[in-house]
Each structure stands twice: as C-alpha cells, then as structure tokens.
Amino acid sequence: MNTSQSLATQNLDYNSDTYRDSFSRINGIVIEGEQEAYDNFMSLAELLPEFAEELIELGKMERGHRKSFEACGKNLDVIPDLERARDFFADLRQLFQTAATHQKVPTCLLIQSLVIECFAIAAYHNYIPVADNFARKITQSVVKDEYHHLNFGSLWLKQHFAEVKTEIETANRQILPMILRMLNQVESDVKVLGMNKLEIVEEFMVHYGEALHQMGFKTTEILRLSSQALTA
Ligand code: Y39
Ligand code: FE
Ligand code: FE
Ligand code: FE
C-alpha cells in the first residue's frame, strides 16, 4: 500500500464547510484548466494542420472533462471559484499564447501536451483514492484520456527531436518553475481534500521524466532539465 492509498482511510467529511470551501477553489481550477486545455488543442490544430483532425478530437475530450468536473461540483452542491481559477492560470496561458502567436509548435506542445498533461495525471491520480464516490469514477475515466494527450506530444516531439531540442530546453526553463509555483499556491487546499503536494510533485516528475526520455533526452539531460523546477 502506498502513501496515497493509506490517505483514503482518513476521514474526509465531503459535506463540511472546510472541505466544500477548498473544493470550490480546486474544482474551479480543474474546470478552468480543462477549458484552457480545450483552447490550447484548438490553437494546436491551427498550427499543425496535418494533425488538425486528431487535435480537435483531443480538444473535444477536454471539453467533456470540463463538463464531468462541473458535475462533480454540482454533486457536492459547490459553486466553483472560476474567477480565482482564471488568475491561477494567467501566466501559463500567457506563455502558451505568446508561443502560439510566434508559431512555436514545440513550445506549445511541451506546455500543453507534456507539462500540463503530466500535471493533470499526477493531480488526478492522487485525487482518486481520496475522492467522493461520484468524483472518483469520473476522475478515473478522465485520467485515461490524459495519457493519450501526453502520448501525442511526446511522439511528435520525438519525431522532430534534433530540430526542437534547444527550443524545448528554453521552454522547460520557463514552464517548470511556473508549475511548481502554481502547486505551492494550492498546497493548503490540496491538503484539505486529503491529497499531498509532495506526492503530486513526485508523480509529476516521474511522468515528465519518462516523457522526456521517450522524446530522446539522456538521463543526465533529464536531471538537468528537472532541476529547473528548483528555481521556483
Ligand atoms: O489536459 C488537461 O486536461 C489539463 C488541463 C488539466 C489540468 C487541470 C489542472 C489540474 C491541477 C489541479 C491542481 C490541484 C492539484
Ligand atoms: Fe483533460
Ligand atoms: Fe500515483
Ligand atoms: Fe488533457
């Protein structure tokens, strides 16, 4: 039994004010995150016309995720804090949109299809053992989709590895500290929901490191890229 499974045995009162208050912020972040993932895949479909059909399909899955997580909020009778969630994603959205404007496809793919997807997989995976029954089933099916989204990006980047390597290193330096800062901002809410920030960081690093390995980075390079997170 790992630590995240043992957390499931702690008593969480899904109807308490404390739980619902934190849930409104995390649920807002997840709903807004799924919406932005949809927007990002639509931008990618324009940037990569030869994969437009596939990318639009991936985007539609994100729209479905948003609806699913909206249902999780309704089920607990919680109103998601979307305004705060938009602030939460402001820097990340800016980073993606600037890259899209400059047609930097590798940067856009690294941001959405690797980093954000690994962040989602780590967070959802850690949430499943401590979620209410309704949200657990939904999150289990959502997380399966996120693996497909991750796979698209790592495959494309692998096929263009030599040309994109330098751009990826630059983008990594910008985005990793940002993701860690975002996670720090939600640490206390994540704790109220029965999750653990450090476990999310660990799982993020494992998935991200594996994706970088798949693309073609060597172990020493992966460690160097990962260490950029320490500047958060
Ligand atoms: O590809 C996707 O579906 C990603 C947008 C979704 C990530 C949503 C943000 C998850 C972070 C939760 C923060 C609390 C741990
Ligand atoms: Fe999603
Ligand atoms: Fe896990
Ligand atoms: Fe996704």
PDB file of C-alpha atoms in Angstrom, residues 16-226:
ATOM      1  CA  SER A  16     -18.178  20.027   5.820  1.00  0.00           C
ATOM      2  CA  ASP A  17     -17.745  23.753   5.179  1.00  0.00           C
ATOM      3  CA  THR A  18     -13.964  23.358   5.230  1.00  0.00           C
ATOM      4  CA  TYR A  19     -13.997  20.650   2.565  1.00  0.00           C
ATOM      5  CA  ARG A  20     -16.515  22.442   0.361  1.00  0.00           C
ATOM      6  CA  ASP A  21     -14.600  25.725   0.614  1.00  0.00           C
ATOM      7  CA  SER A  22     -11.359  24.138  -0.605  1.00  0.00           C
ATOM      8  CA  PHE A  23     -13.272  22.083  -3.154  1.00  0.00           C
ATOM      9  CA  SER A  24     -14.773  25.231  -4.705  1.00  0.00           C
ATOM     10  CA  ARG A  25     -11.257  26.521  -5.454  1.00  0.00           C
ATOM     11  CA  ILE A  26      -9.761  23.218  -6.677  1.00  0.00           C
ATOM     12  CA  ASN A  27     -12.888  22.370  -8.693  1.00  0.00           C
ATOM     13  CA  GLY A  28     -12.710  25.852 -10.250  1.00  0.00           C
ATOM     14  CA  ILE A  29      -9.065  25.285 -11.183  1.00  0.00           C
ATOM     15  CA  VAL A  30      -9.812  21.916 -12.742  1.00  0.00           C
ATOM     16  CA  ILE A  31     -12.804  23.241 -14.730  1.00  0.00           C
ATOM     17  CA  GLU A  32     -10.836  26.260 -15.957  1.00  0.00           C
ATOM     18  CA  GLY A  33      -7.797  24.046 -16.641  1.00  0.00           C
ATOM     19  CA  GLU A  34      -9.863  21.707 -18.819  1.00  0.00           C
ATOM     20  CA  GLN A  35     -11.315  24.705 -20.665  1.00  0.00           C
ATOM     21  CA  GLU A  36      -7.829  26.083 -21.330  1.00  0.00           C
ATOM     22  CA  ALA A  37      -6.668  22.650 -22.451  1.00  0.00           C
ATOM     23  CA  TYR A  38      -9.537  22.702 -24.965  1.00  0.00           C
ATOM     24  CA  ASP A  39      -8.469  26.166 -26.184  1.00  0.00           C
ATOM     25  CA  ASN A  40      -4.836  25.035 -26.436  1.00  0.00           C
ATOM     26  CA  PHE A  41      -5.693  21.991 -28.562  1.00  0.00           C
ATOM     27  CA  MET A  42      -7.759  24.185 -30.884  1.00  0.00           C
ATOM     28  CA  SER A  43      -4.731  26.510 -31.300  1.00  0.00           C
ATOM     29  CA  LEU A  44      -2.517  23.491 -31.928  1.00  0.00           C
ATOM     30  CA  ALA A  45      -4.949  22.243 -34.589  1.00  0.00           C
ATOM     31  CA  GLU A  46      -4.386  25.515 -36.452  1.00  0.00           C
ATOM     32  CA  LEU A  47      -0.613  25.329 -36.022  1.00  0.00           C
ATOM     33  CA  LEU A  48      -0.418  21.692 -37.179  1.00  0.00           C
ATOM     34  CA  PRO A  49      -2.988  21.389 -39.981  1.00  0.00           C
ATOM     35  CA  GLU A  50      -1.817  17.878 -40.899  1.00  0.00           C
ATOM     36  CA  PHE A  51      -2.912  16.731 -37.398  1.00  0.00           C
ATOM     37  CA  ALA A  52      -5.926  19.031 -37.143  1.00  0.00           C
ATOM     38  CA  GLU A  53      -8.499  16.256 -37.015  1.00  0.00           C
ATOM     39  CA  GLU A  54      -6.692  14.388 -34.245  1.00  0.00           C
ATOM     40  CA  LEU A  55      -6.025  17.560 -32.230  1.00  0.00           C
ATOM     41  CA  ILE A  56      -9.658  18.659 -32.466  1.00  0.00           C
ATOM     42  CA  GLU A  57     -10.652  15.224 -31.143  1.00  0.00           C
ATOM     43  CA  LEU A  58      -8.261  15.643 -28.194  1.00  0.00           C
ATOM     44  CA  GLY A  59      -9.715  19.113 -27.585  1.00  0.00           C
ATOM     45  CA  LYS A  60     -13.244  17.746 -27.554  1.00  0.00           C
ATOM     46  CA  MET A  61     -12.184  15.275 -24.869  1.00  0.00           C
ATOM     47  CA  GLU A  62     -11.059  18.253 -22.733  1.00  0.00           C
ATOM     48  CA  ARG A  63     -14.462  19.846 -23.190  1.00  0.00           C
ATOM     49  CA  GLY A  64     -16.022  16.600 -21.968  1.00  0.00           C
ATOM     50  CA  HIS A  65     -13.695  16.642 -18.942  1.00  0.00           C
ATOM     51  CA  ARG A  66     -14.826  20.147 -18.103  1.00  0.00           C
ATOM     52  CA  LYS A  67     -18.446  19.028 -18.129  1.00  0.00           C
ATOM     53  CA  SER A  68     -17.610  15.974 -15.994  1.00  0.00           C
ATOM     54  CA  PHE A  69     -15.880  18.071 -13.342  1.00  0.00           C
ATOM     55  CA  GLU A  70     -18.734  20.571 -13.385  1.00  0.00           C
ATOM     56  CA  ALA A  71     -20.970  17.628 -12.473  1.00  0.00           C
ATOM     57  CA  CYS A  72     -18.643  16.778  -9.553  1.00  0.00           C
ATOM     58  CA  GLY A  73     -19.141  20.295  -8.165  1.00  0.00           C
ATOM     59  CA  LYS A  74     -22.896  20.118  -8.582  1.00  0.00           C
ATOM     60  CA  ASN A  75     -22.943  16.725  -6.881  1.00  0.00           C
ATOM     61  CA  LEU A  76     -21.400  18.281  -3.747  1.00  0.00           C
ATOM     62  CA  ASP A  77     -23.547  21.388  -4.181  1.00  0.00           C
ATOM     63  CA  VAL A  78     -20.427  23.541  -4.533  1.00  0.00           C
ATOM     64  CA  ILE A  79     -20.051  26.568  -6.807  1.00  0.00           C
ATOM     65  CA  PRO A  80     -16.609  26.538  -8.461  1.00  0.00           C
ATOM     66  CA  ASP A  81     -14.497  29.664  -7.987  1.00  0.00           C
ATOM     67  CA  LEU A  82     -13.794  30.343 -11.667  1.00  0.00           C
ATOM     68  CA  GLU A  83     -12.601  33.912 -11.270  1.00  0.00           C
ATOM     69  CA  ARG A  84      -9.783  32.866  -8.987  1.00  0.00           C
ATOM     70  CA  ALA A  85      -9.022  29.957 -11.326  1.00  0.00           C
ATOM     71  CA  ARG A  86      -8.543  32.342 -14.257  1.00  0.00           C
ATOM     72  CA  ASP A  87      -5.963  34.267 -12.220  1.00  0.00           C
ATOM     73  CA  PHE A  88      -4.332  30.974 -11.268  1.00  0.00           C
ATOM     74  CA  PHE A  89      -3.722  30.136 -14.943  1.00  0.00           C
ATOM     75  CA  ALA A  90      -2.918  33.680 -16.159  1.00  0.00           C
ATOM     76  CA  ASP A  91       0.881  33.276 -16.507  1.00  0.00           C
ATOM     77  CA  LEU A  92       0.623  29.822 -18.035  1.00  0.00           C
ATOM     78  CA  ARG A  93      -1.993  30.990 -20.537  1.00  0.00           C
ATOM     79  CA  GLN A  94       0.223  33.952 -21.448  1.00  0.00           C
ATOM     80  CA  LEU A  95       3.210  31.653 -22.001  1.00  0.00           C
ATOM     81  CA  PHE A  96       1.194  29.379 -24.303  1.00  0.00           C
ATOM     82  CA  GLN A  97      -0.425  32.204 -26.237  1.00  0.00           C
ATOM     83  CA  THR A  98       2.864  34.010 -26.828  1.00  0.00           C
ATOM     84  CA  ALA A  99       4.366  30.786 -28.166  1.00  0.00           C
ATOM     85  CA  ALA A 100       1.305  30.189 -30.370  1.00  0.00           C
ATOM     86  CA  THR A 101       1.478  33.731 -31.763  1.00  0.00           C
ATOM     87  CA  HIS A 102       5.111  33.103 -32.742  1.00  0.00           C
ATOM     88  CA  GLN A 103       4.167  29.696 -34.192  1.00  0.00           C
ATOM     89  CA  LYS A 104       6.491  27.903 -31.797  1.00  0.00           C
ATOM     90  CA  VAL A 105       4.907  24.480 -32.134  1.00  0.00           C
ATOM     91  CA  PRO A 106       7.456  22.588 -29.967  1.00  0.00           C
ATOM     92  CA  THR A 107       6.964  25.071 -27.102  1.00  0.00           C
ATOM     93  CA  CYS A 108       3.172  24.822 -27.379  1.00  0.00           C
ATOM     94  CA  LEU A 109       3.340  21.026 -27.366  1.00  0.00           C
ATOM     95  CA  LEU A 110       5.718  20.977 -24.409  1.00  0.00           C
ATOM     96  CA  ILE A 111       3.415  23.260 -22.419  1.00  0.00           C
ATOM     97  CA  GLN A 112       0.086  21.562 -23.143  1.00  0.00           C
ATOM     98  CA  SER A 113       0.830  18.036 -24.192  1.00  0.00           C
ATOM     99  CA  LEU A 114       3.682  17.297 -21.818  1.00  0.00           C
ATOM    100  CA  VAL A 115       3.786  19.580 -18.785  1.00  0.00           C
ATOM    101  CA  ILE A 116       0.068  20.330 -18.293  1.00  0.00           C
ATOM    102  CA  GLU A 117      -0.892  16.729 -19.064  1.00  0.00           C
ATOM    103  CA  CYS A 118       1.696  15.354 -16.605  1.00  0.00           C
ATOM    104  CA  PHE A 119       0.424  17.856 -14.032  1.00  0.00           C
ATOM    105  CA  ALA A 120      -3.144  16.653 -14.632  1.00  0.00           C
ATOM    106  CA  ILE A 121      -2.182  12.957 -14.453  1.00  0.00           C
ATOM    107  CA  ALA A 122      -0.268  13.482 -11.191  1.00  0.00           C
ATOM    108  CA  ALA A 123      -3.059  15.538  -9.590  1.00  0.00           C
ATOM    109  CA  TYR A 124      -5.929  13.290 -10.739  1.00  0.00           C
ATOM    110  CA  HIS A 125      -4.076  10.139  -9.807  1.00  0.00           C
ATOM    111  CA  ASN A 126      -3.512  11.457  -6.299  1.00  0.00           C
ATOM    112  CA  TYR A 127      -7.112  12.599  -6.019  1.00  0.00           C
ATOM    113  CA  ILE A 128      -8.709   9.247  -6.956  1.00  0.00           C
ATOM    114  CA  PRO A 129      -8.081   7.445  -3.623  1.00  0.00           C
ATOM    115  CA  VAL A 130      -9.497  10.365  -1.575  1.00  0.00           C
ATOM    116  CA  ALA A 131     -12.350  11.470  -3.867  1.00  0.00           C
ATOM    117  CA  ASP A 132     -16.057  11.054  -3.128  1.00  0.00           C
ATOM    118  CA  ASN A 133     -17.592   8.064  -4.969  1.00  0.00           C
ATOM    119  CA  PHE A 134     -19.096  10.174  -7.728  1.00  0.00           C
ATOM    120  CA  ALA A 135     -15.918  12.153  -8.431  1.00  0.00           C
ATOM    121  CA  ARG A 136     -13.715   9.057  -8.176  1.00  0.00           C
ATOM    122  CA  LYS A 137     -15.441   7.275 -11.059  1.00  0.00           C
ATOM    123  CA  ILE A 138     -15.344  10.401 -13.184  1.00  0.00           C
ATOM    124  CA  THR A 139     -11.680  11.102 -12.450  1.00  0.00           C
ATOM    125  CA  GLN A 140     -10.703   7.513 -13.248  1.00  0.00           C
ATOM    126  CA  SER A 141     -12.136   7.804 -16.741  1.00  0.00           C
ATOM    127  CA  VAL A 142     -10.696  11.299 -17.287  1.00  0.00           C
ATOM    128  CA  VAL A 143      -7.160  10.265 -16.352  1.00  0.00           C
ATOM    129  CA  LYS A 144      -7.192   7.557 -19.054  1.00  0.00           C
ATOM    130  CA  ASP A 145      -7.770  10.263 -21.688  1.00  0.00           C
ATOM    131  CA  GLU A 146      -4.927  12.388 -20.349  1.00  0.00           C
ATOM    132  CA  TYR A 147      -2.455   9.621 -21.174  1.00  0.00           C
ATOM    133  CA  HIS A 148      -3.485   9.892 -24.850  1.00  0.00           C
ATOM    134  CA  HIS A 149      -2.903  13.644 -24.756  1.00  0.00           C
ATOM    135  CA  LEU A 150       0.546  13.118 -23.270  1.00  0.00           C
ATOM    136  CA  ASN A 151       1.337  10.487 -25.879  1.00  0.00           C
ATOM    137  CA  PHE A 152       0.508  12.757 -28.808  1.00  0.00           C
ATOM    138  CA  GLY A 153       3.025  15.381 -27.677  1.00  0.00           C
ATOM    139  CA  SER A 154       5.846  13.036 -26.799  1.00  0.00           C
ATOM    140  CA  LEU A 155       5.510  11.235 -30.160  1.00  0.00           C
ATOM    141  CA  TRP A 156       5.540  14.422 -32.234  1.00  0.00           C
ATOM    142  CA  LEU A 157       8.471  15.850 -30.277  1.00  0.00           C
ATOM    143  CA  LYS A 158      10.354  12.558 -30.594  1.00  0.00           C
ATOM    144  CA  GLN A 159       9.919  12.599 -34.363  1.00  0.00           C
ATOM    145  CA  HIS A 160      11.387  16.121 -34.521  1.00  0.00           C
ATOM    146  CA  PHE A 161      13.836  15.736 -31.661  1.00  0.00           C
ATOM    147  CA  ALA A 162      17.023  17.051 -33.297  1.00  0.00           C
ATOM    148  CA  GLU A 163      15.399  20.272 -34.558  1.00  0.00           C
ATOM    149  CA  VAL A 164      13.384  21.017 -31.412  1.00  0.00           C
ATOM    150  CA  LYS A 165      15.850  20.149 -28.642  1.00  0.00           C
ATOM    151  CA  THR A 166      17.132  23.672 -27.975  1.00  0.00           C
ATOM    152  CA  GLU A 167      13.653  25.190 -28.061  1.00  0.00           C
ATOM    153  CA  ILE A 168      12.425  22.525 -25.608  1.00  0.00           C
ATOM    154  CA  GLU A 169      15.257  23.323 -23.187  1.00  0.00           C
ATOM    155  CA  THR A 170      14.326  27.012 -23.231  1.00  0.00           C
ATOM    156  CA  ALA A 171      10.613  26.336 -22.810  1.00  0.00           C
ATOM    157  CA  ASN A 172      11.307  23.876 -19.980  1.00  0.00           C
ATOM    158  CA  ARG A 173      13.239  26.564 -18.096  1.00  0.00           C
ATOM    159  CA  GLN A 174      10.237  28.879 -18.313  1.00  0.00           C
ATOM    160  CA  ILE A 175       7.470  26.466 -17.500  1.00  0.00           C
ATOM    161  CA  LEU A 176       8.787  24.161 -14.748  1.00  0.00           C
ATOM    162  CA  PRO A 177       9.223  26.878 -12.085  1.00  0.00           C
ATOM    163  CA  MET A 178       5.784  28.195 -13.058  1.00  0.00           C
ATOM    164  CA  ILE A 179       4.106  24.816 -12.492  1.00  0.00           C
ATOM    165  CA  LEU A 180       5.812  24.400  -9.121  1.00  0.00           C
ATOM    166  CA  ARG A 181       4.742  27.886  -8.034  1.00  0.00           C
ATOM    167  CA  MET A 182       1.171  27.042  -9.032  1.00  0.00           C
ATOM    168  CA  LEU A 183       1.262  23.871  -6.983  1.00  0.00           C
ATOM    169  CA  ASN A 184       2.611  25.783  -3.970  1.00  0.00           C
ATOM    170  CA  GLN A 185      -0.348  28.174  -4.227  1.00  0.00           C
ATOM    171  CA  VAL A 186      -2.865  25.357  -3.782  1.00  0.00           C
ATOM    172  CA  GLU A 187      -0.929  23.361  -1.192  1.00  0.00           C
ATOM    173  CA  SER A 188      -3.331  24.028   1.701  1.00  0.00           C
ATOM    174  CA  ASP A 189      -6.490  23.353  -0.352  1.00  0.00           C
ATOM    175  CA  VAL A 190      -4.982  20.166  -1.737  1.00  0.00           C
ATOM    176  CA  LYS A 191      -4.302  19.063   1.851  1.00  0.00           C
ATOM    177  CA  VAL A 192      -7.909  19.676   2.919  1.00  0.00           C
ATOM    178  CA  LEU A 193      -9.031  17.369   0.085  1.00  0.00           C
ATOM    179  CA  GLY A 194      -6.799  14.629   1.520  1.00  0.00           C
ATOM    180  CA  MET A 195      -4.053  14.932  -1.068  1.00  0.00           C
ATOM    181  CA  ASN A 196      -0.384  15.632  -0.593  1.00  0.00           C
ATOM    182  CA  LYS A 197       1.617  18.221  -2.546  1.00  0.00           C
ATOM    183  CA  LEU A 198       4.888  16.314  -2.393  1.00  0.00           C
ATOM    184  CA  GLU A 199       3.287  13.171  -3.826  1.00  0.00           C
ATOM    185  CA  ILE A 200       1.885  15.220  -6.704  1.00  0.00           C
ATOM    186  CA  VAL A 201       5.338  16.697  -7.361  1.00  0.00           C
ATOM    187  CA  GLU A 202       6.904  13.214  -7.279  1.00  0.00           C
ATOM    188  CA  GLU A 203       4.379  11.754  -9.679  1.00  0.00           C
ATOM    189  CA  PHE A 204       4.641  14.767 -11.971  1.00  0.00           C
ATOM    190  CA  MET A 205       8.428  14.369 -12.115  1.00  0.00           C
ATOM    191  CA  VAL A 206       8.188  10.638 -12.856  1.00  0.00           C
ATOM    192  CA  HIS A 207       5.762  11.106 -15.759  1.00  0.00           C
ATOM    193  CA  TYR A 208       7.542  14.158 -17.119  1.00  0.00           C
ATOM    194  CA  GLY A 209      10.925  12.458 -16.889  1.00  0.00           C
ATOM    195  CA  GLU A 210       9.537   9.412 -18.728  1.00  0.00           C
ATOM    196  CA  ALA A 211       8.107  11.644 -21.454  1.00  0.00           C
ATOM    197  CA  LEU A 212      11.467  13.402 -21.878  1.00  0.00           C
ATOM    198  CA  HIS A 213      13.169  10.008 -22.059  1.00  0.00           C
ATOM    199  CA  GLN A 214      10.703   8.867 -24.756  1.00  0.00           C
ATOM    200  CA  MET A 215      11.487  12.009 -26.757  1.00  0.00           C
ATOM    201  CA  GLY A 216      15.180  11.164 -26.769  1.00  0.00           C
ATOM    202  CA  PHE A 217      16.759  13.021 -23.852  1.00  0.00           C
ATOM    203  CA  LYS A 218      19.521  11.206 -21.956  1.00  0.00           C
ATOM    204  CA  THR A 219      19.347  10.643 -18.193  1.00  0.00           C
ATOM    205  CA  THR A 220      21.844  13.387 -17.370  1.00  0.00           C
ATOM    206  CA  GLU A 221      19.921  15.806 -19.586  1.00  0.00           C
ATOM    207  CA  ILE A 222      16.633  14.852 -17.888  1.00  0.00           C
ATOM    208  CA  LEU A 223      18.145  15.555 -14.470  1.00  0.00           C
ATOM    209  CA  ARG A 224      19.426  18.908 -15.695  1.00  0.00           C
ATOM    210  CA  LEU A 225      16.006  19.790 -17.163  1.00  0.00           C
ATOM    211  CA  SER A 226      14.194  18.651 -13.989  1.00  0.00           C
TER     212      SER A 226
END
